Coordinates of C-alpha atoms and ligand atoms in Angstrom, one line a residue:
M20 CA 0.0 0.0 0.0
G21 CA 2.2 2.8 1.3
M22 CA 1.4 6.4 2.2
H23 CA 1.7 9.0 -0.5
T24 CA 2.4 12.7 0.2
P25 CA 4.2 15.5 -1.7
L26 CA 7.2 14.5 0.5
T27 CA 7.4 10.9 -0.6
A28 CA 6.9 11.9 -4.2
R29 CA 9.5 14.7 -4.2
L30 CA 12.1 12.8 -2.2
G31 CA 11.5 9.4 -3.8
V32 CA 11.2 7.7 -0.3
A33 CA 8.7 5.0 0.7
M34 CA 7.6 6.7 4.0
P35 CA 6.8 10.3 4.8
I36 CA 9.5 10.4 7.5
I37 CA 12.7 12.5 7.7
G38 CA 15.4 11.6 10.2
A39 CA 16.2 15.0 11.7
P40 CA 19.7 16.5 11.4
M41 CA 21.2 16.3 14.9
A42 CA 24.7 17.7 15.4
G43 CA 26.9 15.2 17.2
V44 CA 24.3 12.5 17.0
A45 CA 23.0 12.1 13.4
H46 CA 26.1 11.5 11.4
G47 CA 26.5 9.2 8.4
A48 CA 25.6 5.9 10.1
L49 CA 22.3 7.0 11.5
A50 CA 21.3 8.9 8.4
R51 CA 22.0 5.8 6.3
A52 CA 20.0 3.5 8.6
V53 CA 17.0 5.9 8.5
T54 CA 17.1 5.9 4.7
E55 CA 17.4 2.1 4.6
G56 CA 14.3 2.0 6.8
G57 CA 12.3 3.8 4.1
G58 CA 12.7 7.5 5.2
L59 CA 15.3 10.1 4.4
G60 CA 18.2 10.3 6.8
M61 CA 19.9 13.6 7.5
I62 CA 23.3 14.5 8.8
G63 CA 23.4 17.3 11.4
V64 CA 26.3 19.8 11.1
G65 CA 26.9 21.8 14.2
S66 CA 28.3 25.3 14.5
T67 CA 31.6 24.0 15.8
D68 CA 31.9 21.1 13.4
R69 CA 34.8 21.2 11.0
A70 CA 34.0 21.3 7.2
E71 CA 35.8 17.9 6.7
L72 CA 33.0 16.2 8.6
V73 CA 30.6 16.9 5.7
A74 CA 32.4 14.8 3.0
R75 CA 33.2 12.0 5.4
E76 CA 29.7 11.5 6.8
A77 CA 28.0 12.2 3.5
S78 CA 30.0 9.3 1.9
L79 CA 28.8 7.0 4.8
A80 CA 25.2 8.2 4.6
S81 CA 24.9 7.7 0.9
D82 CA 26.9 4.5 0.9
S83 CA 29.3 6.1 -1.6
G84 CA 26.6 7.7 -3.7
R85 CA 24.0 4.9 -3.7
L86 CA 21.4 6.3 -1.3
P87 CA 19.7 9.6 -1.0
F88 CA 20.4 11.7 2.2
G89 CA 20.1 15.2 3.6
I90 CA 22.3 17.7 5.4
G91 CA 21.1 20.1 8.1
L92 CA 23.0 23.4 8.5
M93 CA 22.5 26.3 10.9
A94 CA 22.0 29.7 9.1
W95 CA 23.6 31.8 11.8
A96 CA 26.8 29.7 11.7
L97 CA 27.1 29.7 7.9
D98 CA 27.9 33.4 7.7
D99 CA 31.1 32.8 9.5
C100 CA 31.9 29.5 7.9
P101 CA 31.0 29.5 4.1
E102 CA 33.2 26.4 3.7
L103 CA 30.4 24.4 5.3
L104 CA 28.1 25.4 2.4
E105 CA 30.8 24.6 -0.2
R106 CA 31.4 21.1 1.2
T107 CA 27.6 20.6 1.4
L108 CA 27.2 21.5 -2.3
E109 CA 30.0 19.1 -3.2
A110 CA 28.4 16.2 -1.2
R111 CA 25.4 16.3 -3.5
P112 CA 22.6 15.6 -0.9
T113 CA 19.0 15.4 -2.0
L114 CA 17.8 17.8 0.7
V115 CA 19.5 20.6 2.7
S116 CA 17.9 22.4 5.6
V117 CA 19.1 25.8 6.7
S118 CA 17.5 26.5 10.0
F119 CA 17.9 29.0 12.9
G120 CA 18.3 32.2 10.9
S121 CA 17.3 33.2 7.4
P122 CA 17.8 30.5 4.7
R123 CA 17.3 33.1 2.0
P124 CA 21.0 33.9 1.2
Y125 CA 21.7 30.2 0.5
V126 CA 18.6 29.1 -1.5
E127 CA 19.8 30.0 -5.0
A128 CA 23.1 28.2 -4.8
L129 CA 21.4 25.0 -3.4
H130 CA 18.7 25.1 -6.1
D131 CA 21.3 25.7 -8.8
A132 CA 22.9 22.5 -7.7
G133 CA 19.6 20.6 -7.9
I134 CA 19.2 20.3 -4.2
M135 CA 15.8 20.7 -2.4
V136 CA 15.8 23.2 0.4
A137 CA 14.0 23.2 3.8
S138 CA 14.1 25.3 6.9
Q139 CA 12.7 24.7 10.4
V140 CA 10.4 27.5 11.5
Q141 CA 9.2 28.2 15.0
D142 CA 6.4 30.8 14.3
V143 CA 4.2 32.1 11.6
A144 CA 6.5 35.0 10.6
S145 CA 9.4 32.7 10.0
A146 CA 7.1 30.3 8.1
V147 CA 6.0 33.1 5.7
A148 CA 9.6 34.3 5.3
A149 CA 10.7 30.7 4.4
A150 CA 7.9 30.2 1.9
E151 CA 8.7 33.6 0.3
A152 CA 12.4 32.6 0.0
G153 CA 11.3 29.9 -2.4
L154 CA 11.9 26.9 -0.1
D155 CA 10.6 23.4 -1.1
L156 CA 9.6 22.4 2.4
V157 CA 8.7 24.3 5.5
V158 CA 9.3 22.3 8.7
A159 CA 7.1 23.5 11.6
Q160 CA 9.2 22.8 14.6
G161 CA 7.4 23.0 17.9
T162 CA 8.9 23.7 21.3
D163 CA 8.4 20.0 22.3
A164 CA 11.4 19.2 20.0
G165 CA 14.8 18.2 21.2
G166 CA 17.7 20.5 20.5
H167 CA 17.4 24.2 19.7
T168 CA 13.9 25.3 19.1
G169 CA 11.3 28.1 19.7
T170 CA 8.5 28.5 22.2
V171 CA 5.3 27.5 20.4
G172 CA 3.9 24.0 20.9
S173 CA 4.0 21.6 18.0
L174 CA 0.2 21.3 17.5
P175 CA -0.7 25.0 17.5
L176 CA 2.3 25.7 15.3
L177 CA 1.4 23.0 12.8
Q178 CA -2.2 24.2 12.4
L179 CA -1.0 27.9 12.0
V180 CA 1.7 27.0 9.5
L181 CA -0.6 24.7 7.5
D182 CA -3.2 27.5 7.3
T183 CA -0.6 30.1 6.2
V184 CA 1.8 28.7 3.6
D185 CA 1.2 26.9 0.3
V186 CA 4.4 24.9 0.3
P187 CA 4.4 21.3 1.8
V188 CA 4.7 21.5 5.6
V189 CA 6.6 18.8 7.6
A190 CA 5.8 18.5 11.3
A191 CA 8.7 18.4 13.9
G192 CA 8.6 18.2 17.6
G193 CA 7.3 15.4 19.8
I194 CA 6.6 12.7 17.1
A195 CA 8.0 9.4 18.3
T196 CA 5.3 6.8 17.7
A197 CA 2.8 5.8 15.0
R198 CA 0.1 7.8 16.8
G199 CA 2.1 11.0 16.4
L200 CA 2.8 10.4 12.8
A201 CA -0.8 9.5 12.0
A202 CA -2.0 12.6 13.8
V203 CA 0.2 15.1 11.8
L204 CA -0.5 13.3 8.5
A205 CA -4.3 13.5 9.2
A206 CA -3.9 17.2 10.0
G207 CA -2.4 17.8 6.6
A208 CA 1.4 17.6 7.1
A209 CA 3.4 16.1 4.2
G210 CA 5.5 14.2 6.7
A211 CA 7.2 14.1 10.0
W212 CA 10.8 15.2 11.0
V213 CA 11.9 13.0 13.9
G214 CA 14.9 13.3 16.1
T215 CA 14.3 12.2 19.7
C216 CA 12.9 8.8 18.8
L217 CA 16.3 8.0 17.2
L218 CA 18.4 9.0 20.1
A219 CA 18.8 5.5 21.6
C220 CA 19.5 3.8 18.3
P221 CA 22.9 2.0 18.1
E222 CA 23.8 4.0 15.0
A223 CA 23.7 7.3 16.8
A224 CA 27.1 9.0 17.1
S225 CA 26.4 9.8 20.8
T226 CA 28.0 7.9 23.7
A227 CA 26.5 4.8 25.3
E228 CA 26.1 6.8 28.5
A229 CA 24.1 9.5 26.7
R230 CA 21.8 6.8 25.1
A231 CA 21.3 5.3 28.6
K232 CA 20.2 8.7 29.9
V233 CA 17.7 8.9 27.1
L234 CA 16.2 5.5 27.9
A235 CA 15.9 6.4 31.6
A236 CA 14.2 9.8 31.0
A237 CA 10.5 10.6 31.4
E238 CA 8.5 13.2 29.4
T239 CA 8.9 15.7 32.3
D240 CA 12.7 15.5 32.4
T241 CA 13.5 18.1 29.8
V242 CA 14.2 21.8 30.1
L243 CA 14.4 24.5 27.4
T244 CA 17.6 26.4 28.3
R245 CA 20.4 28.5 27.1
V246 CA 22.8 27.5 29.8
F247 CA 25.0 25.1 27.7
D248 CA 25.4 27.7 25.0
V249 CA 26.2 30.4 27.5
A250 CA 28.7 28.2 29.3
Q251 CA 30.5 27.3 26.0
G252 CA 30.4 30.8 24.7
I253 CA 28.6 29.6 21.5
G254 CA 27.0 32.4 19.5
W255 CA 23.4 31.0 19.2
P256 CA 20.9 33.8 18.6
E257 CA 19.1 34.4 21.9
E258 CA 15.6 33.4 20.6
F259 CA 16.7 29.8 20.2
A260 CA 17.2 27.9 23.5
G261 CA 17.9 24.2 23.4
R262 CA 15.7 21.5 24.9
A263 CA 17.9 19.1 26.9
L264 CA 17.6 16.6 29.7
R265 CA 17.6 18.4 33.1
N266 CA 20.7 17.7 35.2
R267 CA 22.7 19.2 38.0
F268 CA 24.1 21.8 35.6
T269 CA 20.7 23.1 34.4
D270 CA 19.3 22.9 38.0
T271 CA 22.2 25.1 39.1
W272 CA 22.3 27.7 36.3
H273 CA 19.0 27.9 34.4
G274 CA 17.6 31.4 35.1
R275 CA 21.1 32.6 36.1
E276 CA 22.6 33.0 32.7
A277 CA 24.3 36.4 33.3
A278 CA 26.1 34.9 36.3
L279 CA 27.0 31.8 34.3
A280 CA 28.5 33.9 31.5
A281 CA 30.9 35.5 34.0
D282 CA 31.8 32.2 35.6
T283 CA 34.8 30.8 33.7
A284 CA 35.1 27.8 36.1
A285 CA 31.6 26.6 35.1
G286 CA 32.6 26.7 31.4
R287 CA 35.7 24.6 32.2
Q288 CA 33.6 22.1 34.3
L289 CA 31.3 21.7 31.4
A290 CA 34.1 21.1 28.9
E291 CA 35.7 18.5 31.3
A292 CA 32.3 16.8 31.9
R293 CA 31.8 16.5 28.1
K294 CA 35.2 14.8 27.7
A295 CA 34.5 12.5 30.7
G296 CA 31.0 11.6 29.6
D297 CA 29.6 12.9 32.9
Y298 CA 26.0 13.8 32.0
E299 CA 25.1 15.2 35.4
T300 CA 27.0 18.2 34.0
A301 CA 27.3 17.7 30.3
Y302 CA 24.2 18.0 28.0
V303 CA 22.0 15.4 26.3
Y304 CA 19.7 17.3 24.0
A305 CA 16.3 15.6 23.8
G306 CA 12.6 16.5 23.3
Q307 CA 9.6 15.8 25.4
A308 CA 9.0 12.6 23.4
V309 CA 12.0 11.1 25.2
G310 CA 9.4 9.6 27.6
L311 CA 8.3 7.4 24.7
V312 CA 11.8 6.0 23.9
R313 CA 12.0 2.9 26.0
R314 CA 14.2 0.5 24.0
S315 CA 17.3 0.8 21.9
R316 CA 16.4 -0.5 18.4
P317 CA 18.1 -0.2 15.1
A318 CA 17.1 3.1 13.3
A319 CA 15.8 1.3 10.2
E320 CA 13.4 -0.7 12.5
V321 CA 12.2 2.4 14.3
V322 CA 11.4 4.2 11.0
R323 CA 9.8 1.1 9.3
S324 CA 7.5 0.4 12.3
L325 CA 6.7 4.1 12.6
G326 CA 5.5 4.2 9.0
E327 CA 3.8 0.9 8.8
D328 CA 2.0 1.2 12.1
A329 CA 0.8 4.8 11.2
E330 CA -0.6 3.4 8.0
C331 CA -2.6 0.7 9.9
L332 CA -3.7 3.2 12.5
L333 CA -5.0 5.7 9.9
R334 CA -6.9 3.0 8.1
D335 CA -8.5 1.7 11.3
R336 CA -9.4 5.2 12.5
L337 CA -10.9 6.2 9.2
E338 CA -13.0 3.1 9.2
E339 CA -14.0 3.7 12.9
L340 CA -14.7 7.5 12.6
L341 CA -16.0 7.9 9.1
G342 CA -17.1 4.4 8.1
V343 CA -14.6 4.3 5.3
A344 CA -14.2 0.6 4.4
R345 CA -10.7 -0.8 4.7
P346 CA -9.4 -2.1 1.4
D347 CA -8.6 -5.9 1.4
Ligands
FMN8 C1 20.4 15.8 20.0 C2 19.7 16.8 19.0 C3 20.5 17.6 18.2 C4 19.9 18.4 17.2 N1 20.8 19.1 16.4 C5 20.2 19.8 15.3 C6 21.0 20.3 14.3 O1 22.3 20.2 14.3 N2 20.4 21.0 13.3 C7 19.1 21.2 13.2 O2 18.6 21.8 12.3 N3 18.3 20.7 14.2 C8 18.8 20.0 15.2 N4 18.0 19.4 16.2 C9 16.5 19.6 16.1 C10 15.9 18.5 15.1 O3 16.3 18.8 13.8 C11 14.4 18.4 15.2 O4 13.8 19.6 15.1 C12 13.9 17.7 16.5 O5 14.7 16.6 16.8 C13 12.4 17.3 16.3 O6 11.8 17.0 17.4 P1 11.9 15.6 18.3 O7 13.2 15.7 18.9 O8 10.8 15.8 19.3 O9 11.7 14.5 17.3 C14 18.5 18.5 17.1 C15 17.7 17.8 18.0 C16 18.3 16.9 18.9 C17 17.4 16.0 19.7

């Protein structure tokens, strides 16, 4: 059967599922596994990543050019590091996202190279700007999402963006099971952009200890905070905080960012904790859907069951709610 949306048609994938770009976590191995599961896997390129990472992980993700994949960049970091865009163009991905800042300056070069362009938006104004910039996909990223995000919940944001723009809209933030995927597809989304549900997969580039933290966390264990960016002196625009698992560091510093910025010892502690894999101080970015991640499963299996189970669920619900007969 399969589910057909503008996303599956444009990307040539079996399922309307995109594996979110996640710096430090979604590298080539995870992206490839997502694509092998029937979705489109993306590589996350962080603001402090070296440009060499792009070619290396792209080769892994695409299995040396055999599979489609995507690359996720951060607009605010690209201005200072144009090399990241150059390496991205050379890697020939199917899709590139330019999020957290204006994608507009980069759209033409990407389109000229035959690459589809997406951007994550966190409110109506940024959705309109993205559509006007000529993007192929707009990703409505709710505050439930893991990693850097805005302040509007996924469901209100999705409804607002679907009502506002004419380009295909993909839903991000809080989708980790077939119920979530079925819900956003029924609402009109062209697909789902999922990160947190992949955080415990063995293909993730994170540490085993970080994956164990994900498995142990409940839906109430996250906080939207700037403390890790402040402590590292990373130039994230202030409107984007990051959703991470709460720990001793966030309990100590969240709400005291000015004091943290002046405390060089705290910055050093964080750097040391990251090296040592001490996640009572170091960060594990994760969304509210972390409470739904209970087992470590291969990413291809996560994606396949997400898609197949959502299809069954949609058929059953349509039959139950509307009396639409299920085809044999
Ligand atoms: C660990 C982690 C790292 C992330 N890194 C990036 C990134 O490098 N670039 C980006 O555009 N989005 C990044 N995000 C946000 C995701 O693209 C996506 O919006 C989010 O994972 C979707 O919500 P969910 O986590 O509830 O599935 C990250 C998310 C997580 C959980």
